[in-house]
C-alpha positions as a Markdown table, in Angstrom:
| # | Residue | x | y | z |
|---|---|---|---|---|
| 1 | Met | 0.0 | 0.0 | 0.0 |
| 2 | Lys | 2.8 | 2.4 | 0.9 |
| 3 | Gln | 4.6 | 1.5 | -2.4 |
| 4 | Phe | 1.4 | 2.2 | -4.3 |
| 5 | Leu | 1.0 | 5.7 | -2.7 |
| 6 | Leu | 4.7 | 6.5 | -3.4 |
| 7 | Ile | 4.3 | 5.7 | -7.1 |
| 8 | Ser | 1.2 | 7.8 | -7.3 |
| 9 | Val | 2.9 | 10.8 | -5.8 |
| 10 | Leu | 5.9 | 10.5 | -8.2 |
| 11 | Leu | 3.6 | 10.1 | -11.2 |
| 12 | Ser | 1.6 | 13.2 | -10.3 |
| 13 | Ser | 4.8 | 15.2 | -9.8 |
| 14 | Thr | 6.1 | 14.1 | -13.2 |
| 15 | Leu | 2.9 | 14.9 | -15.0 |
| 16 | Ala | 2.7 | 18.3 | -13.4 |
| 17 | Gly | 6.3 | 19.1 | -14.4 |
| 18 | Thr | 5.6 | 18.0 | -18.0 |
| 19 | Ser | 2.5 | 20.2 | -18.2 |
| 20 | Ala | 4.4 | 23.2 | -17.0 |
| 21 | Ala | 7.2 | 22.7 | -19.5 |
| 22 | Gln | 4.7 | 22.3 | -22.3 |
| 23 | Ala | 3.0 | 25.5 | -21.3 |
| 24 | Ala | 6.3 | 27.4 | -21.2 |
| 25 | Thr | 7.3 | 26.2 | -24.7 |
| 26 | Thr | 4.0 | 27.3 | -26.2 |
| 27 | Gln | 4.5 | 30.9 | -25.1 |
| 28 | Val | 6.6 | 33.2 | -27.5 |
| 29 | Pro | 8.7 | 35.3 | -25.2 |
| 30 | Ala | 8.2 | 39.0 | -25.6 |
| 31 | Thr | 11.2 | 40.7 | -27.2 |
| 32 | Asn | 12.2 | 44.3 | -27.7 |
| 33 | Ile | 15.5 | 44.9 | -29.4 |
| 34 | Asp | 15.4 | 48.6 | -28.3 |
| 35 | Lys | 15.2 | 47.5 | -24.6 |
| 36 | Pro | 18.7 | 47.1 | -23.0 |
| 37 | Gly | 19.4 | 43.6 | -21.9 |
| 38 | Ala | 21.6 | 42.5 | -19.0 |
| 39 | Thr | 24.9 | 44.3 | -18.8 |
| 40 | Thr | 27.8 | 42.0 | -19.5 |
| 41 | Gly | 30.5 | 44.6 | -19.9 |
| 42 | Gln | 30.7 | 43.6 | -23.7 |
| 43 | Pro | 29.6 | 45.9 | -26.6 |
| 44 | Thr | 26.1 | 45.2 | -27.8 |
| 45 | Ala | 23.8 | 46.5 | -30.6 |
| 46 | Gln | 21.9 | 48.3 | -27.9 |
| 47 | Asn | 24.7 | 50.0 | -26.1 |
| 48 | Thr | 26.5 | 51.0 | -29.3 |
| 49 | Gly | 23.3 | 52.5 | -30.9 |
| 50 | Thr | 23.3 | 50.2 | -33.9 |
| 51 | Ala | 20.1 | 48.2 | -33.0 |
| 52 | Ser | 17.7 | 47.8 | -36.0 |
| 53 | Pro | 14.6 | 45.7 | -36.6 |
| 54 | Leu | 15.9 | 45.1 | -40.2 |
| 55 | Pro | 18.9 | 43.1 | -41.5 |
| 56 | Tyr | 22.0 | 45.3 | -41.9 |
| 57 | Asn | 22.3 | 44.6 | -45.6 |
| 58 | Ser | 19.8 | 46.4 | -47.8 |
| 59 | Ala | 18.8 | 46.6 | -51.5 |
| 60 | Ser | 20.8 | 48.7 | -53.9 |
| 61 | Asn | 19.8 | 52.2 | -54.4 |
| 62 | Leu | 18.0 | 52.1 | -57.8 |
| 63 | Pro | 16.8 | 55.1 | -59.7 |
| 64 | Ala | 13.3 | 56.0 | -58.6 |
| 65 | Ala | 10.4 | 55.0 | -60.9 |
| 66 | Gly | 8.9 | 57.8 | -63.1 |
| 67 | Thr | 12.1 | 60.0 | -62.9 |
| 68 | Asp | 14.6 | 61.1 | -65.5 |
| 69 | Asp | 17.2 | 59.0 | -63.7 |
| 70 | Arg | 15.2 | 55.9 | -64.3 |
| 71 | Gln | 14.6 | 56.8 | -67.9 |
| 72 | Lys | 18.4 | 57.4 | -68.5 |
| 73 | Ser | 19.2 | 54.0 | -67.0 |
| 74 | Val | 16.6 | 52.1 | -69.0 |
| 75 | Ala | 17.6 | 53.8 | -72.2 |
| 76 | Ala | 21.3 | 53.0 | -71.7 |
| 77 | Leu | 20.5 | 49.3 | -70.9 |
| 78 | Gln | 18.0 | 48.8 | -73.7 |
| 79 | Asn | 20.1 | 50.4 | -76.4 |
| 80 | Thr | 23.1 | 48.3 | -75.3 |
| 81 | Leu | 21.0 | 45.1 | -75.3 |
| 82 | Thr | 19.7 | 45.8 | -78.8 |
| 83 | Glu | 23.3 | 46.3 | -80.1 |
| 84 | Leu | 24.5 | 43.2 | -78.4 |
| 85 | Gln | 21.7 | 41.2 | -79.9 |
| 86 | Ala | 22.6 | 42.5 | -83.3 |
| 87 | Leu | 26.2 | 41.4 | -82.7 |
| 88 | Gln | 24.9 | 38.0 | -81.6 |
| 89 | Leu | 23.2 | 37.5 | -85.1 |
| 90 | Gln | 26.1 | 38.9 | -87.0 |
| 91 | Thr | 28.9 | 36.9 | -85.3 |
| 92 | Lys | 27.0 | 33.7 | -85.8 |
| 93 | Gln | 26.3 | 34.6 | -89.5 |
| 94 | Ala | 30.0 | 35.3 | -90.0 |
| 95 | His | 30.9 | 32.1 | -88.1 |
| 96 | Trp | 28.9 | 30.0 | -90.5 |
| 97 | Asn | 30.0 | 31.8 | -93.8 |
| 98 | Val | 33.6 | 33.1 | -93.4 |
| 99 | Ser | 35.9 | 31.8 | -96.2 |
| 100 | Gly | 39.5 | 32.3 | -97.2 |
| 101 | Thr | 42.9 | 31.4 | -95.7 |
| 102 | Leu | 41.8 | 32.3 | -92.1 |
| 103 | Trp | 38.4 | 30.6 | -92.3 |
| 104 | Tyr | 39.0 | 28.2 | -89.5 |
| 105 | Thr | 40.7 | 30.6 | -87.2 |
| 106 | Leu | 37.9 | 33.1 | -87.7 |
| 107 | His | 35.3 | 30.4 | -87.5 |
| 108 | Glu | 36.5 | 29.4 | -84.0 |
| 109 | Leu | 37.1 | 33.0 | -82.9 |
| 110 | Leu | 33.6 | 34.2 | -83.9 |
| 111 | Gln | 32.0 | 31.4 | -82.0 |
| 112 | Asp | 33.8 | 32.6 | -78.9 |
| 113 | His | 32.7 | 36.1 | -79.6 |
| 114 | Tyr | 29.1 | 34.9 | -80.1 |
| 115 | Glu | 29.1 | 33.1 | -76.8 |
| 116 | Gly | 30.6 | 36.1 | -74.9 |
| 117 | Val | 28.2 | 38.6 | -76.5 |
| 118 | Ser | 25.2 | 36.3 | -75.7 |
| 119 | Lys | 26.3 | 36.2 | -72.0 |
| 120 | Tyr | 26.5 | 40.0 | -71.7 |
| 121 | Ala | 23.2 | 40.4 | -73.5 |
| 122 | Asp | 21.5 | 38.3 | -70.9 |
| 123 | Met | 23.3 | 40.2 | -68.1 |
| 124 | Val | 22.0 | 43.5 | -69.5 |
| 125 | Ala | 18.5 | 42.2 | -69.9 |
| 126 | Glu | 18.4 | 40.9 | -66.3 |
| 127 | Arg | 19.7 | 44.2 | -65.0 |
| 128 | Met | 16.8 | 45.9 | -66.7 |
| 129 | Leu | 14.5 | 43.7 | -64.6 |
| 130 | Gly | 16.4 | 44.7 | -61.5 |
| 131 | Val | 15.9 | 48.4 | -62.4 |
| 132 | Gly | 12.2 | 47.7 | -62.8 |
| 133 | Ala | 11.7 | 47.7 | -66.6 |
| 134 | Ser | 11.0 | 45.0 | -69.1 |
| 135 | Ser | 13.5 | 44.3 | -71.8 |
| 136 | Asp | 12.7 | 44.3 | -75.5 |
| 137 | Gly | 14.5 | 41.6 | -77.5 |
| 138 | Arg | 12.2 | 41.2 | -80.4 |
| 139 | Ala | 13.6 | 40.8 | -83.9 |
| 140 | Ile | 11.7 | 43.9 | -85.1 |
| 141 | Thr | 13.4 | 46.0 | -82.4 |
| 142 | Ile | 16.9 | 44.7 | -83.3 |
| 143 | Val | 16.4 | 45.6 | -86.9 |
| 144 | Ala | 14.8 | 49.0 | -86.3 |
| 145 | Ala | 16.9 | 50.3 | -83.4 |
| 146 | Ser | 20.4 | 48.8 | -83.4 |
| 147 | Arg | 21.6 | 51.4 | -86.0 |
| 148 | Leu | 24.5 | 49.1 | -87.0 |
| 149 | Pro | 25.6 | 48.2 | -90.5 |
| 150 | Glu | 24.2 | 44.8 | -91.6 |
| 151 | Phe | 26.5 | 41.9 | -92.2 |
| 152 | Pro | 26.4 | 40.8 | -95.8 |
| 153 | Gly | 24.8 | 37.5 | -96.9 |
| 154 | Gly | 26.5 | 34.5 | -98.6 |
| 155 | Phe | 30.1 | 33.6 | -98.2 |
| 156 | Val | 32.3 | 36.4 | -96.9 |
| 157 | Asp | 36.1 | 36.7 | -97.4 |
| 158 | Asp | 38.2 | 36.5 | -94.3 |
| 159 | Ala | 39.7 | 40.0 | -94.9 |
| 160 | Gln | 36.2 | 41.5 | -95.2 |
| 161 | Val | 35.1 | 39.8 | -92.0 |
| 162 | Ile | 38.1 | 41.2 | -90.1 |
| 163 | Gln | 37.5 | 44.7 | -91.4 |
| 164 | Phe | 33.7 | 44.5 | -90.7 |
| 165 | Phe | 34.0 | 43.4 | -87.1 |
| 166 | Thr | 36.9 | 45.7 | -86.3 |
| 167 | Tyr | 34.7 | 48.7 | -87.1 |
| 168 | Gln | 31.5 | 47.1 | -85.6 |
| 169 | Tyr | 33.1 | 46.5 | -82.3 |
| 170 | Glu | 34.7 | 49.9 | -82.3 |
| 171 | Thr | 31.3 | 51.5 | -82.8 |
| 172 | Val | 29.5 | 49.5 | -80.2 |
| 173 | Gly | 32.3 | 50.1 | -77.7 |
| 174 | Gln | 32.2 | 53.9 | -78.2 |
| 175 | Arg | 28.4 | 53.9 | -77.7 |
| 176 | Ile | 28.6 | 52.0 | -74.5 |
| 177 | His | 31.4 | 54.2 | -73.2 |
| 178 | Gln | 29.1 | 57.2 | -73.8 |
| 179 | Arg | 26.2 | 55.6 | -71.9 |
| 180 | Ile | 28.5 | 54.9 | -68.9 |
| 181 | Gly | 29.0 | 58.6 | -68.6 |
| 182 | Asp | 25.3 | 59.2 | -68.9 |
| 183 | Val | 24.3 | 56.9 | -66.0 |
| 184 | Glu | 27.3 | 56.6 | -63.7 |
| 185 | Lys | 25.9 | 59.1 | -61.2 |
| 186 | Val | 22.3 | 58.1 | -61.3 |
| 187 | Asp | 22.8 | 54.4 | -61.5 |
| 188 | Pro | 26.4 | 53.4 | -60.6 |
| 189 | Ser | 25.6 | 49.7 | -60.5 |
| 190 | Ser | 24.4 | 49.7 | -64.1 |
| 191 | Ala | 27.4 | 51.9 | -65.1 |
| 192 | Asn | 29.8 | 49.3 | -63.5 |
| 193 | Met | 28.1 | 46.5 | -65.4 |
| 194 | Leu | 28.4 | 48.4 | -68.7 |
| 195 | Gln | 32.1 | 49.0 | -68.1 |
| 196 | Glu | 32.5 | 45.2 | -68.0 |
| 197 | Val | 30.7 | 44.9 | -71.2 |
| 198 | Glu | 32.7 | 47.7 | -72.8 |
| 199 | Thr | 36.0 | 46.1 | -71.7 |
| 200 | Asn | 35.1 | 42.8 | -73.4 |
| 201 | Ile | 33.9 | 44.5 | -76.6 |
| 202 | Glu | 37.2 | 46.3 | -76.7 |
| 203 | Lys | 39.0 | 42.9 | -76.3 |
| 204 | Tyr | 37.0 | 41.5 | -79.3 |
| 205 | Gln | 37.9 | 44.6 | -81.3 |
| 206 | Trp | 41.6 | 44.2 | -80.6 |
| 207 | Gln | 41.4 | 40.4 | -81.5 |
| 208 | Met | 40.1 | 41.3 | -84.9 |
| 209 | Arg | 42.4 | 44.3 | -85.4 |
| 210 | Ala | 45.4 | 42.2 | -84.5 |
| 211 | Phe | 45.1 | 40.3 | -87.8 |
| 212 | Leu | 45.9 | 43.4 | -89.7 |
| 213 | Gln | 47.7 | 45.6 | -87.2 |
| 214 | Asn | 51.4 | 46.6 | -87.8 |
| 215 | Thr | 54.0 | 45.7 | -85.3 |
| 216 | Pro | 57.7 | 46.6 | -85.1 |
| 217 | Lys | 58.5 | 43.1 | -86.4 |
| 218 | Asp | 55.7 | 42.8 | -88.9 |
| 219 | Pro | 54.7 | 45.6 | -91.3 |
| 220 | Asn | 51.4 | 43.9 | -91.7 |
| 221 | Ser | 48.8 | 45.2 | -94.2 |
| 222 | Gly | 46.7 | 42.1 | -94.8 |
| 223 | Phe | 47.7 | 42.0 | -98.5 |
| 224 | Asp | 48.2 | 38.2 | -98.2 |
| 225 | Leu | 44.4 | 37.9 | -97.3 |
| 226 | Asn | 43.2 | 40.3 | -99.9 |
| 227 | Asn | 44.5 | 39.4 | -103.3 |
| 228 | Gly | 47.8 | 41.3 | -102.9 |
| 229 | Lys | 46.0 | 44.5 | -101.8 |
| 230 | Ala | 46.2 | 46.1 | -98.3 |
| 231 | Val | 43.1 | 45.9 | -96.2 |
| 232 | Pro | 42.3 | 49.5 | -95.1 |
| 233 | Leu | 41.8 | 50.1 | -91.4 |
| 234 | Arg | 41.4 | 53.5 | -89.7 |
| 235 | Gly | 44.4 | 54.4 | -87.6 |
| 236 | Lys | 46.9 | 52.3 | -89.5 |
């Protein structure tokens, strides 16, 4: 009988303790980050004045909607996207149809350029989404708005391909450089991205120009690619 009573007392105590623990865990403790906690002698967010209900990292400062700043940013990005898409089409067309002594070298190089330009076109389009605008990559927009010379149809001689893209990359690079100046104060993030695009377009231009560019060891004129005639390039 005494043993039975002892077991009953222990069981009642256990159940009471379990109920109290469950009640405690179902209550969300009240918190207030602006209320100082126990002083430990160590710097805290409260005693250093840095407490905040939000994470310390925050979204980039984008141009405000409906302002001239936003319009400048969207215009710079959209125009760059259109030109990059035009280059996508042109580098692939040339990749397929280049002919002549350097056909294979240019065939491979133009594929690299196509892939690089495609990557940057996608990056520019996604930046437009970040700014808060839709991008326009339709064929009709590329044709109407790129304002770039069209690449010729059919087989194209290697010297002509080199000359065409040397000028084409130069033109696009100069336009992007101008846009960087237009938006660097109102949208520095977009300006930094455009600088990366410009840097790579300049690299592609140099890779084309190098086929015909003079060096101290090689008075190159491209005559061996152009039926014994020099291939004209500005600045040579």
